[in-house]
XYZ file of C-alpha atoms in Angstrom:
719
model
C 34.511 -9.679 -50.516
C 31.631 -12.149 -50.984
C 33.466 -14.675 -48.696
C 34.088 -11.958 -46.041
C 30.437 -10.918 -46.149
C 29.292 -14.499 -45.822
C 31.702 -15.009 -42.897
C 30.558 -11.964 -41.172
C 26.919 -12.972 -41.645
C 27.639 -16.387 -40.196
C 28.757 -14.645 -36.962
C 25.351 -12.987 -36.433
C 23.058 -15.412 -34.633
C 19.351 -15.537 -33.767
C 18.019 -17.427 -30.805
C 14.926 -17.546 -28.580
C 14.488 -17.319 -24.797
C 11.344 -18.753 -23.163
C 10.237 -17.332 -19.806
C 7.862 -19.359 -17.572
C 6.333 -18.680 -14.109
C 7.986 -21.228 -11.841
C 4.952 -21.685 -9.607
C 2.284 -22.187 -12.325
C 4.676 -23.241 -15.194
C 2.816 -20.740 -17.433
C 4.304 -18.338 -19.951
C 4.999 -14.724 -18.806
C 3.873 -12.088 -21.240
C 5.960 -8.937 -21.250
C 9.153 -10.171 -19.404
C 12.269 -8.254 -20.431
C 15.265 -10.135 -21.885
C 18.459 -7.999 -22.224
C 22.226 -8.247 -22.947
C 23.709 -5.077 -21.504
C 27.093 -5.311 -23.301
C 25.317 -5.287 -26.683
C 22.582 -2.990 -25.612
C 20.082 -5.359 -27.192
C 16.989 -6.674 -25.734
C 13.492 -8.012 -26.327
C 10.216 -8.802 -24.503
C 8.348 -12.062 -24.401
C 5.259 -12.675 -26.461
C 1.910 -14.525 -25.638
C 3.889 -17.817 -25.403
C 6.547 -16.379 -23.178
C 9.024 -16.328 -26.080
C 11.467 -13.549 -26.741
C 13.633 -13.482 -29.901
C 17.171 -11.998 -30.023
C 18.544 -11.362 -33.472
C 22.005 -10.583 -34.886
C 23.956 -11.653 -31.870
C 27.645 -12.142 -32.489
C 29.465 -15.295 -31.234
C 30.860 -14.993 -27.752
C 29.982 -15.218 -24.062
C 27.346 -12.860 -22.577
C 25.538 -12.052 -19.406
C 21.818 -12.344 -19.999
C 19.369 -10.451 -17.719
C 15.705 -11.657 -17.489
C 13.307 -9.500 -15.398
C 9.548 -9.090 -14.738
C 7.766 -6.987 -12.193
C 6.926 -9.051 -9.117
C 9.570 -11.703 -9.878
C 13.211 -12.173 -9.129
C 15.534 -11.079 -11.813
C 17.862 -13.673 -13.373
C 21.356 -12.930 -14.559
C 23.092 -15.904 -16.236
C 25.984 -16.329 -18.638
C 25.152 -17.747 -22.128
C 27.386 -18.897 -25.049
C 26.502 -18.045 -28.623
C 26.032 -19.940 -30.953
C 26.214 -23.119 -28.811
C 22.862 -22.264 -27.252
C 19.956 -21.681 -29.696
C 16.860 -21.997 -27.498
C 16.820 -21.447 -23.645
C 14.078 -21.903 -21.036
C 14.057 -20.050 -17.823
C 11.709 -20.133 -14.792
C 11.212 -16.954 -12.755
C 10.378 -17.066 -9.055
C 8.009 -14.575 -7.414
C 10.035 -12.146 -5.426
C 9.376 -11.680 -1.648
C 7.634 -8.284 -2.291
C 5.446 -9.579 -5.117
C 2.408 -8.487 -3.135
C 3.795 -4.967 -3.186
C 3.893 -4.786 -7.000
C 2.271 -1.607 -8.150
C -0.877 -2.524 -10.143
C -2.694 0.632 -11.333
C -6.430 0.834 -11.920
C -6.975 4.412 -13.030
C -5.552 4.024 -16.567
C -7.604 0.881 -17.189
C -4.366 -0.834 -18.233
C -2.638 -3.908 -16.934
C 0.812 -2.370 -17.511
C 3.235 -1.473 -14.776
C 3.675 2.159 -13.818
C 7.038 2.334 -15.541
C 5.453 1.447 -18.919
C 2.438 3.790 -18.801
C 2.775 7.102 -20.684
C 0.211 8.773 -18.493
C 1.904 10.492 -15.385
C 0.426 8.930 -12.329
C 1.290 9.703 -8.664
C 0.967 6.772 -6.522
C 0.408 6.608 -2.714
C 1.015 3.027 -1.439
C 0.110 1.072 1.642
C 3.092 2.186 3.666
C 2.640 5.919 3.145
C -1.165 5.545 3.727
C -0.245 3.751 7.047
C 1.679 6.864 8.129
C -1.092 9.208 7.094
C -3.718 7.078 8.914
C -1.692 7.565 12.106
C -1.856 11.221 11.526
C -5.539 11.382 10.757
C -7.728 8.285 10.854
C -11.092 10.065 10.400
C -10.719 11.084 6.744
C -8.439 11.446 3.754
C -7.719 15.224 3.923
C -4.314 14.709 5.592
C -3.240 12.236 2.937
C -4.161 14.373 -0.041
C -3.123 17.675 1.498
C 0.578 16.681 1.807
C 0.910 15.762 -1.876
C 2.794 18.221 -4.021
C 0.546 20.829 -5.772
C -2.535 19.725 -3.880
C -4.329 22.125 -1.598
C -7.234 21.255 0.783
C -9.318 24.551 0.713
C -11.559 24.907 3.866
C -14.808 26.630 2.906
C -16.502 26.704 6.286
C -15.335 27.359 9.768
C -18.542 25.979 11.399
C -18.695 22.616 9.495
C -14.945 22.349 8.650
C -15.915 21.438 5.031
C -12.953 21.221 2.640
C -12.536 20.926 -1.069
C -9.571 19.467 -2.912
C -7.715 21.756 -5.271
C -5.158 20.408 -7.857
C -2.825 22.892 -9.221
C -4.874 25.866 -8.137
C -8.218 24.837 -9.647
C -11.385 24.617 -7.672
C -12.571 21.295 -6.289
C -15.381 20.895 -8.794
C -12.716 20.312 -11.460
C -11.279 17.287 -9.682
C -13.110 14.007 -10.162
C -12.998 11.849 -6.974
C -13.499 8.115 -7.548
C -13.889 5.103 -5.332
C -12.724 1.900 -7.030
C -13.373 3.657 -10.464
C -16.814 4.728 -9.379
C -17.723 8.430 -9.511
C -19.511 8.438 -6.108
C -18.776 11.941 -4.950
C -19.975 14.512 -7.519
C -22.552 17.247 -7.649
C -24.532 17.753 -4.367
C -22.787 14.547 -2.922
C -19.399 16.274 -3.166
C -20.365 18.379 -0.107
C -18.488 17.125 2.923
C -17.191 14.195 0.940
C -13.474 14.707 1.871
C -14.484 14.728 5.582
C -16.509 11.468 5.287
C -13.993 9.068 3.653
C -11.802 7.283 6.171
C -8.534 5.961 4.762
C -8.104 2.835 6.916
C -9.689 0.400 4.279
C -7.736 1.853 1.354
C -4.995 -0.181 -0.356
C -3.697 2.731 -2.403
C -4.494 6.181 -3.912
C -3.795 7.133 -7.519
C -3.647 10.697 -8.645
C -3.646 11.890 -12.255
C -3.055 15.613 -12.642
C -4.343 17.340 -15.767
C -7.278 16.644 -17.970
C -8.496 13.036 -17.516
C -12.014 13.388 -18.980
C -11.160 10.979 -21.802
C -10.685 8.199 -19.202
C -13.689 8.911 -16.899
C -15.881 11.550 -18.475
C -16.801 15.074 -17.531
C -15.410 16.684 -14.353
C -11.782 15.633 -14.567
C -10.427 18.927 -15.798
C -7.800 19.387 -13.090
C -7.329 15.679 -12.662
C -8.727 12.657 -10.846
C -8.220 10.906 -7.517
C -9.024 7.282 -7.483
C -9.315 5.588 -3.962
C -8.615 1.863 -4.232
C -10.000 -0.341 -1.534
C -8.410 -3.354 0.032
C -9.350 -6.821 -1.357
C -9.336 -10.090 0.518
C -6.057 -12.053 0.465
C -5.331 -15.688 1.079
C -4.479 -15.030 4.684
C -7.178 -13.432 6.845
C -6.456 -9.892 8.148
C -7.949 -8.071 11.116
C -6.958 -4.467 12.049
C -8.430 -2.640 15.045
C -7.409 0.943 15.303
C -8.110 3.335 18.255
C -7.185 6.992 18.243
C -7.494 9.758 20.832
C -6.563 13.450 20.397
C -6.008 16.143 23.027
C -8.887 18.126 21.328
C -11.296 15.422 22.608
C -11.650 13.648 19.287
C -12.039 9.848 19.532
C -11.897 7.471 16.506
C -12.328 3.700 16.246
C -11.766 1.701 12.984
C -12.174 -2.040 12.382
C -11.230 -3.821 9.169
C -11.451 -7.524 8.495
C -10.790 -9.546 5.269
C -10.687 -13.216 4.363
C -10.792 -15.413 1.356
C -11.342 -19.081 0.628
C -11.517 -20.999 -2.630
C -14.660 -19.510 -4.045
C -15.642 -16.652 -1.579
C -14.011 -13.725 -0.064
C -15.199 -10.723 1.954
C -13.995 -7.432 3.489
C -15.741 -5.687 6.418
C -14.946 -2.234 7.394
C -16.539 -0.003 10.187
C -15.553 3.346 11.556
C -16.909 5.645 14.301
C -15.837 9.138 15.298
C -16.799 11.626 17.980
C -15.291 15.109 18.090
C -16.239 17.530 20.896
C -16.611 21.097 19.733
C -13.017 22.636 19.957
C -12.188 26.290 20.690
C -8.375 26.711 20.890
C -8.739 30.588 21.009
C -11.283 30.421 23.845
C -13.338 33.103 22.115
C -16.570 31.097 22.465
C -16.739 29.938 18.715
C -15.758 26.418 17.532
C -12.760 25.874 15.371
C -13.708 22.132 15.080
C -17.447 21.309 15.037
C -19.118 18.754 17.392
C -19.264 15.725 15.127
C -20.772 12.248 15.332
C -20.027 9.989 12.302
C -20.420 6.394 11.376
C -19.021 4.698 8.265
C -19.322 1.162 7.013
C -18.235 -0.612 3.843
C -18.926 -4.407 3.621
C -17.965 -6.251 0.320
C -18.591 -9.909 -0.910
C -16.475 -11.403 -3.536
C -17.214 -14.588 -5.492
C -14.698 -16.349 -7.669
C -16.442 -19.080 -9.754
C -13.232 -19.775 -11.682
C -9.727 -18.490 -11.917
C -10.655 -16.194 -14.770
C -13.860 -14.639 -13.285
C -14.516 -12.478 -10.359
C -17.801 -10.885 -9.145
C -18.140 -8.584 -6.166
C -20.758 -6.381 -4.586
C -20.364 -3.759 -1.863
C -22.233 -1.239 0.109
C -20.778 2.023 1.251
C -22.550 4.300 3.859
C -21.938 7.160 6.113
C -24.069 8.994 8.656
C -22.788 12.244 9.782
C -23.917 15.004 12.213
C -21.692 18.005 12.783
C -22.625 21.320 14.639
C -20.403 24.287 14.903
C -20.695 27.836 16.043
C -21.274 29.293 19.447
C -19.914 26.882 22.085
C -22.443 27.613 24.771
C -25.328 26.922 22.346
C -23.775 23.715 21.128
C -23.132 22.484 24.592
C -26.237 23.653 26.470
C -28.786 24.308 23.752
C -30.599 27.468 22.873
C -30.564 30.068 25.706
C -32.938 32.624 24.181
C -30.019 34.946 22.942
C -30.047 33.535 19.450
C -26.400 32.787 19.100
C -25.138 31.452 15.724
C -24.758 27.731 14.967
C -24.477 25.746 11.850
C -25.648 22.141 11.682
C -25.042 19.605 8.990
C -26.889 16.334 8.899
C -26.050 14.107 6.027
C -26.612 10.476 4.959
C -24.630 8.780 2.162
C -25.340 5.374 0.847
C -24.063 3.731 -2.369
C -23.920 0.251 -3.908
C -21.198 -1.179 -6.183
C -21.304 -4.243 -8.281
C -18.410 -5.413 -10.638
C -18.273 -8.515 -12.894
C -15.171 -9.301 -14.755
C -14.145 -12.348 -16.778
C -10.936 -13.093 -18.652
C -11.858 -14.664 -22.118
C -8.243 -15.845 -22.448
C -4.798 -14.757 -21.455
C -5.092 -11.432 -23.255
C -8.798 -10.428 -23.309
C -10.961 -9.253 -20.442
C -14.537 -7.992 -20.143
C -15.708 -5.932 -17.222
C -19.201 -4.697 -16.415
C -20.023 -2.488 -13.302
C -22.825 -0.486 -11.806
C -23.273 1.790 -8.815
C -26.370 3.559 -7.356
C -25.789 6.434 -5.006
C -28.020 8.333 -2.577
C -26.987 11.461 -0.694
C -29.223 13.463 1.680
C -28.034 16.625 3.461
C -29.700 19.089 5.714
C -27.978 22.386 6.571
C -29.377 24.685 9.209
C -28.189 28.126 10.274
C -30.316 30.860 11.859
C -33.189 31.876 9.502
C -32.099 29.489 6.763
C -32.475 25.761 5.900
C -30.993 24.130 2.907
C -32.095 20.576 2.362
C -31.902 18.271 -0.685
C -31.458 14.745 -1.939
C -29.381 13.452 -4.873
C -29.602 10.098 -6.732
C -26.730 9.053 -8.992
C -26.312 5.952 -11.119
C -23.316 4.798 -13.140
C -23.133 1.889 -15.572
C -20.131 0.886 -17.569
C -19.016 -1.921 -19.798
C -15.351 -2.242 -21.116
C -13.446 -4.673 -23.189
C -9.686 -4.929 -22.834
C -7.069 -6.610 -25.027
C -3.450 -6.860 -24.302
C -1.109 -7.458 -27.140
C 2.636 -7.993 -27.463
C 3.080 -4.305 -28.354
C -0.380 -2.751 -27.953
C -3.108 -2.667 -25.330
C -6.623 -1.648 -26.119
C -9.616 -0.474 -24.014
C -13.033 0.034 -25.612
C -15.957 0.963 -23.417
C -19.423 2.585 -23.037
C -21.083 4.139 -19.958
C -24.238 5.826 -18.806
C -24.196 8.371 -15.957
C -27.326 9.859 -14.468
C -27.795 12.363 -11.718
C -30.977 13.795 -10.097
C -31.034 16.546 -7.457
C -34.258 17.309 -5.668
C -34.240 20.371 -3.308
C -36.714 20.661 -0.444
C -37.528 24.347 -0.911
C -40.585 26.493 -0.961
C -39.038 29.507 -2.656
C -36.336 28.590 -5.146
C -36.776 25.630 -7.547
C -33.207 24.480 -8.117
C -33.817 20.776 -8.933
C -31.606 19.482 -11.753
C -31.530 16.267 -13.740
C -28.799 15.238 -16.090
C -28.040 12.151 -18.240
C -24.778 11.520 -20.008
C -23.985 8.816 -22.487
C -20.320 7.939 -23.330
C -18.193 5.943 -25.664
C -14.465 5.782 -25.211
C -11.401 4.036 -26.677
C -7.834 4.035 -25.311
C -4.718 2.337 -26.579
C -1.069 2.094 -25.440
C 1.418 1.169 -28.125
C 5.126 0.296 -27.833
C 6.714 2.212 -30.850
C 10.100 0.806 -29.644
C 11.776 -0.281 -26.394
C 12.370 3.410 -25.553
C 9.221 5.097 -26.919
C 5.612 4.294 -25.811
C 2.620 6.286 -26.886
C -0.919 6.379 -25.402
C -3.952 7.846 -27.271
C -7.571 8.092 -26.330
C -10.826 9.457 -27.566
C -14.162 9.922 -25.649
C -17.458 10.967 -27.183
C -19.978 12.061 -24.622
C -23.495 13.320 -25.076
C -25.179 15.196 -22.257
C -28.887 15.950 -22.411
C -29.464 19.732 -22.528
C -25.672 20.424 -22.893
C -24.797 18.717 -26.169
C -21.949 16.634 -27.584
C -18.350 16.592 -26.324
C -15.390 15.100 -28.222
C -12.428 14.524 -25.921
C -9.147 13.415 -27.406
C -5.985 12.809 -25.385
C -2.386 11.677 -26.083
C 0.704 10.929 -23.937
C 4.164 9.933 -24.967
C 6.796 8.269 -22.761
C 10.431 8.199 -23.507
C 12.717 6.033 -21.361
C 16.267 4.897 -21.573
C 17.676 1.628 -20.517
C 19.294 3.532 -17.675
C 18.019 6.131 -15.192
C 16.090 8.668 -17.228
C 12.505 8.921 -18.513
C 10.272 11.663 -19.683
C 6.456 12.019 -20.265
C 4.560 14.624 -22.299
C 0.863 14.635 -22.664
C -2.395 16.647 -23.108
C -6.096 16.488 -23.642
C -9.473 18.187 -23.582
C -12.095 18.243 -20.741
C -15.538 19.609 -19.895
C -17.777 20.144 -16.920
C -21.624 20.471 -16.763
C -22.716 23.373 -14.563
C -24.538 22.888 -11.297
C -24.865 25.043 -8.278
C -22.436 23.105 -5.984
C -19.359 25.286 -6.158
C -16.989 26.608 -3.484
C -18.544 30.151 -3.616
C -21.977 28.783 -3.201
C -20.986 26.597 -0.243
C -19.258 29.620 1.333
C -22.544 31.515 1.464
C -24.633 28.324 2.394
C -26.412 28.303 -1.017
C -28.531 31.334 0.124
C -30.351 33.381 -2.531
C -28.722 31.611 -5.375
C -30.865 31.245 -8.477
C -31.135 27.889 -10.276
C -28.972 26.831 -13.263
C -30.303 28.311 -16.513
C -29.655 25.689 -19.029
C -30.726 28.053 -21.913
C -28.276 30.772 -20.870
C -25.256 28.796 -19.651
C -22.690 26.802 -21.580
C -20.702 23.783 -20.224
C -17.212 24.615 -19.143
C -14.417 23.333 -21.542
C -10.793 22.898 -20.941
C -7.469 21.928 -22.471
C -4.350 20.909 -20.710
C -0.611 19.932 -21.199
C 1.924 18.512 -19.017
C 5.564 17.671 -19.270
C 7.717 15.868 -16.788
C 11.330 14.479 -16.435
C 12.359 11.751 -14.148
C 15.939 10.754 -13.171
C 17.105 8.242 -10.565
C 20.501 6.926 -9.775
C 22.281 4.821 -7.229
C 25.144 6.971 -5.887
C 26.685 4.196 -3.822
C 25.698 0.869 -2.356
C 23.489 2.540 0.281
C 22.653 5.944 -1.288
C 19.871 6.509 -3.805
C 18.750 9.777 -5.450
C 15.759 10.624 -7.686
C 14.167 13.713 -8.933
C 10.903 14.405 -10.878
C 10.277 17.757 -12.522
C 6.845 18.625 -13.815
C 5.555 21.523 -15.906
C 1.818 21.974 -16.551
C -0.745 24.327 -18.051
C -4.551 24.095 -17.892
C -6.932 26.558 -19.498
C -10.719 26.616 -18.860
C -13.182 28.421 -21.195
C -16.698 29.397 -20.107
C -15.777 29.117 -16.454
C -18.768 29.110 -14.159
C -19.019 32.318 -11.991
C -21.401 33.273 -9.196
C -22.323 36.884 -9.512
C -24.656 39.139 -7.694
C -27.869 40.597 -9.360
C -29.578 44.126 -8.823
C -32.198 42.503 -6.558
C -29.689 41.136 -4.139
C -29.744 37.506 -5.509
C -27.008 35.484 -6.984
C -26.880 33.866 -10.471
C -24.380 31.702 -12.392
C -22.799 33.130 -15.494
C -20.110 32.050 -17.867
C -16.827 33.919 -17.643
C -15.783 36.153 -20.592
C -12.242 34.942 -20.631
C -10.063 32.068 -19.556
C -8.969 30.683 -16.156
C -5.424 29.879 -16.884
C -3.339 27.710 -14.448
C 0.356 27.033 -15.079
C 3.265 26.126 -12.948
C 5.764 23.538 -11.996
C 6.346 20.852 -9.379
C 9.568 19.415 -8.092
C 10.015 16.258 -6.168
C 13.330 15.029 -4.786
C 14.178 11.860 -2.800
C 17.277 10.681 -1.013
C 17.543 7.244 0.442
C 20.356 6.102 2.780
C 19.923 2.794 4.488
C 16.884 3.175 6.722
C 16.599 6.958 6.160
C 14.524 8.787 3.599
C 14.423 12.503 2.828
C 11.775 13.868 0.563
C 11.707 17.559 -0.729
C 9.065 19.081 -2.821
C 8.239 22.473 -4.275
C 5.194 23.759 -6.145
C 4.908 26.918 -8.162
C 1.244 27.691 -8.860
C 0.261 30.580 -11.107
C -3.482 30.559 -11.618
C -4.864 33.588 -13.385
C -8.323 34.810 -13.738
C -8.057 36.368 -17.269
C -11.650 37.508 -17.395
C -10.798 40.131 -14.773
C -8.875 43.444 -15.428
C -5.180 42.865 -14.818
C -5.477 39.066 -14.960
C -5.100 38.673 -11.178
C -3.941 35.570 -9.262
C -6.830 33.406 -8.143
C -7.799 34.189 -4.521
C -6.666 31.727 -1.841
C -3.933 30.164 -4.057
C -0.400 30.473 -2.838
C 2.090 30.756 -5.675
C 4.945 29.155 -3.696
C 4.513 26.007 -1.621
C 7.280 23.715 -0.228
C 7.819 20.799 1.970
C 10.370 18.510 3.608
C 9.744 15.069 5.095
C 12.565 13.227 6.855
C 11.734 9.570 7.736
C 13.556 6.795 9.658
C 12.151 3.402 8.789
C 13.095 0.041 10.296
C 11.174 -3.231 11.205
C 10.446 -1.763 14.585
C 10.390 2.048 14.262
C 8.910 4.644 11.928
C 9.797 8.273 12.811
C 8.921 11.226 10.607
C 9.533 14.921 10.770
C 7.579 17.130 8.422
C 7.930 20.817 7.501
C 5.597 22.627 5.123
C 5.720 26.164 3.776
C 2.761 27.989 2.323
C 3.450 31.312 0.567
C 1.406 34.469 0.628
C -2.142 34.459 -0.895
C -4.628 37.015 -2.024
C -8.177 37.333 -0.585
C -11.074 38.186 -2.762
C -10.826 41.842 -1.753
C -7.175 41.929 -2.878
C -5.698 41.860 0.591
C -2.412 39.869 0.841
C -2.141 37.258 3.569
C 0.980 36.210 5.519
C 3.002 33.166 4.673
C 3.449 30.547 7.335
C 5.224 27.283 8.095
C 3.781 24.162 9.851
C 5.575 21.266 11.425
C 4.696 17.730 12.472
C 6.355 14.833 14.266
C 5.209 11.285 14.000
C 6.421 8.146 15.737
C 5.368 4.599 15.255
C 6.596 1.509 17.239
C 5.786 -1.869 15.581
C 5.247 -5.044 17.512
C 4.226 -8.529 16.382
C 0.739 -7.874 17.635
C 0.421 -4.354 16.003
C 1.607 -0.795 16.509
C 1.582 2.135 18.933
C 1.791 5.599 17.450
C 2.008 9.254 18.525
C 1.539 12.276 16.395
C 2.273 15.953 16.989
C 0.446 17.754 14.246
C 1.229 21.375 13.623
C 3.170 21.427 16.940
C 4.226 25.079 16.365
C 0.449 25.861 16.584
C 0.176 27.939 13.368
C -3.482 28.903 12.881
C -5.265 31.732 11.166
C -6.497 33.461 14.302
C -2.792 34.305 15.043
C -2.661 36.328 11.902
C -6.293 37.692 11.401
C -9.796 37.005 12.893
C -11.700 33.925 12.113
C -15.123 35.396 13.141
C -16.354 39.064 13.069
C -19.334 40.244 15.153
C -22.153 40.419 15.788
C -22.207 37.016 17.393
C -25.892 36.323 16.523
C -25.157 36.873 12.819
C -21.429 36.766 12.478
C -19.213 37.427 9.345
C -16.783 34.797 8.329
C -13.648 35.953 6.579
C -12.083 33.669 3.935
C -10.007 30.886 5.349
C -6.315 30.732 4.134
C -4.504 28.911 7.012
C -5.237 26.132 9.478
C -7.922 26.783 11.901
C -7.576 24.032 14.474
C -3.828 24.559 15.388
C -1.775 21.997 17.293
C -3.399 18.554 17.483
C -1.801 15.818 19.614
C -3.015 12.307 19.077
C -2.103 8.945 20.488
C -3.308 5.557 19.211
C -2.922 1.866 18.798
C -3.379 -0.576 15.861
C -4.029 -4.156 16.884
C -3.402 -6.972 14.489
C -4.483 -10.203 16.067
C -3.664 -12.114 12.931
C -2.576 -11.437 9.331
C -0.201 -8.855 8.004
C 2.190 -8.797 10.968
C 3.959 -5.432 11.211
C 7.071 -5.490 9.085
C 8.995 -3.188 6.879
C 9.488 -3.583 3.125
C 11.979 -1.383 1.127
């Protein structure tokens, strides 16, 4: 027996695999080394070395893979080979490797326990062709996201994730909170998508990562950065509704310096598809610019600064008054003048191959003037954000430690109501991702925020990823969140902030939340050309002390905390089929958002319980053709009236050439709009009543455009 045990032990071998980057001849940390027949594998350490233990004698196929590099499959013989060295080549689509910023981690999307939805460059290119003026189209067509229009005259919209108001979603630009408080007004309409590289969406409480406000989730808009090859994009778009847009993006990089330049201009004539004398799209003049300068003093250090600005003038209401001026009748118009300016500065340096320090700062200014007959609402807001983080990447654990300071100051120009508000928030946070095994990864985080006048907030969160070596993975996570009260809510925007009392810091409490989500992901190759994947998400978010706008006996409005929870729960399903150059996407969202502080726990107004979509795409090197169908179920208005459900359809065609692309888009070509179901404006014309908006107001929009690429990034298709 001793001899047999010794013989068996002698057949179990240990050997090492070293993996290097062929181009730089440097070790690759985190490369996967796997023997499929034995179901055994390992990952490389700091030195690029992976150790395989207890391997019986024999011949095996060894697989070595790393994101952005070509996978190697080679035969090895055990025990004749004790130590092997392999060099990985960068794959042709290395530049398309998904690198996420929102989680503050350097891991790939497949190894992050937090569920993240990713909109990449190709999908952004399609959405830009549909709407080059702002990001509303891009976000609206994501599962479980609703763009809620709050004003017919200005067209203002707020983003709703999983049925929760826009103030519960944190909108970031390159990790900076530039669009909060007063500056959230009109923000969706003033962010062009042309200079964006990707959009990252985290649904559910994300306050641990980025502080207060991310109760429903966060949307991080990631800008393009300069590449080795210069890039120039010129985009011109024209719609039949007399909307004209021009976008120009340029980037270049040399050894030490790089820069990106972006400019955009849009003119929209007041548009009245019903011919009832009232605009459905306001007359709009807008200009956006975003230059950035990058400095690379060494391979390990980057410093960049940027300025982001927009100037926007939009006027809606009576068409004759807009076009010809006041005629003495006193017809209704609403005009919004807004200026937005923000600076960003980021310094990051890598101490060694596994440690990184990053310091960043932004200062933002927003000025808005809203005028309707007999009312002017005007104010200015200054925001500042400063953050320092330390990151360390280990063989099994990644750490992020940080501190931040956020200030906001709103100053209203008013002679009657004093609604100025100043807030300062200090934050400390820590986040770690740990590989329990090859199949289980856990992420935990804790944030401690202290807000002047509102108190201390402890925000833990945890996520767990389970994945097999095959086609299945699952994520479960949850966390706490909070939101400091301010007057900039959807209800306040709807009544143009008229007769609203200031925030009473002595009487109000900050809103607090908890959230949970669970998802399952399965993908399989059914044949050589046919792929199938499905993702199923279940979620729950509860908000305590929700901020409500209630009327007072003297015909004013004041904010109060809800006596009961706002509870949102539901499910999202995403299915994808791929066959050669064809793609078919199907999605369904069930949204059950209950106002438990009201008798009967009714469904939240303007929230469809059932939403579905289908997108069929043909993609080749020369053509991209897409057909979209979206279903929106019935909704409840604030007075309890049930709306009709409706279906919208769209058709997009893009023809690629070496010099650029030509595109044509038929948006909502069945012309579904709310005026076909119920009135958008009720008399009298000089002081109209605006019902709530639950369906598209502009109807069918036809657009035609061209994208010129004189050099860099020639149009081509990547699978």
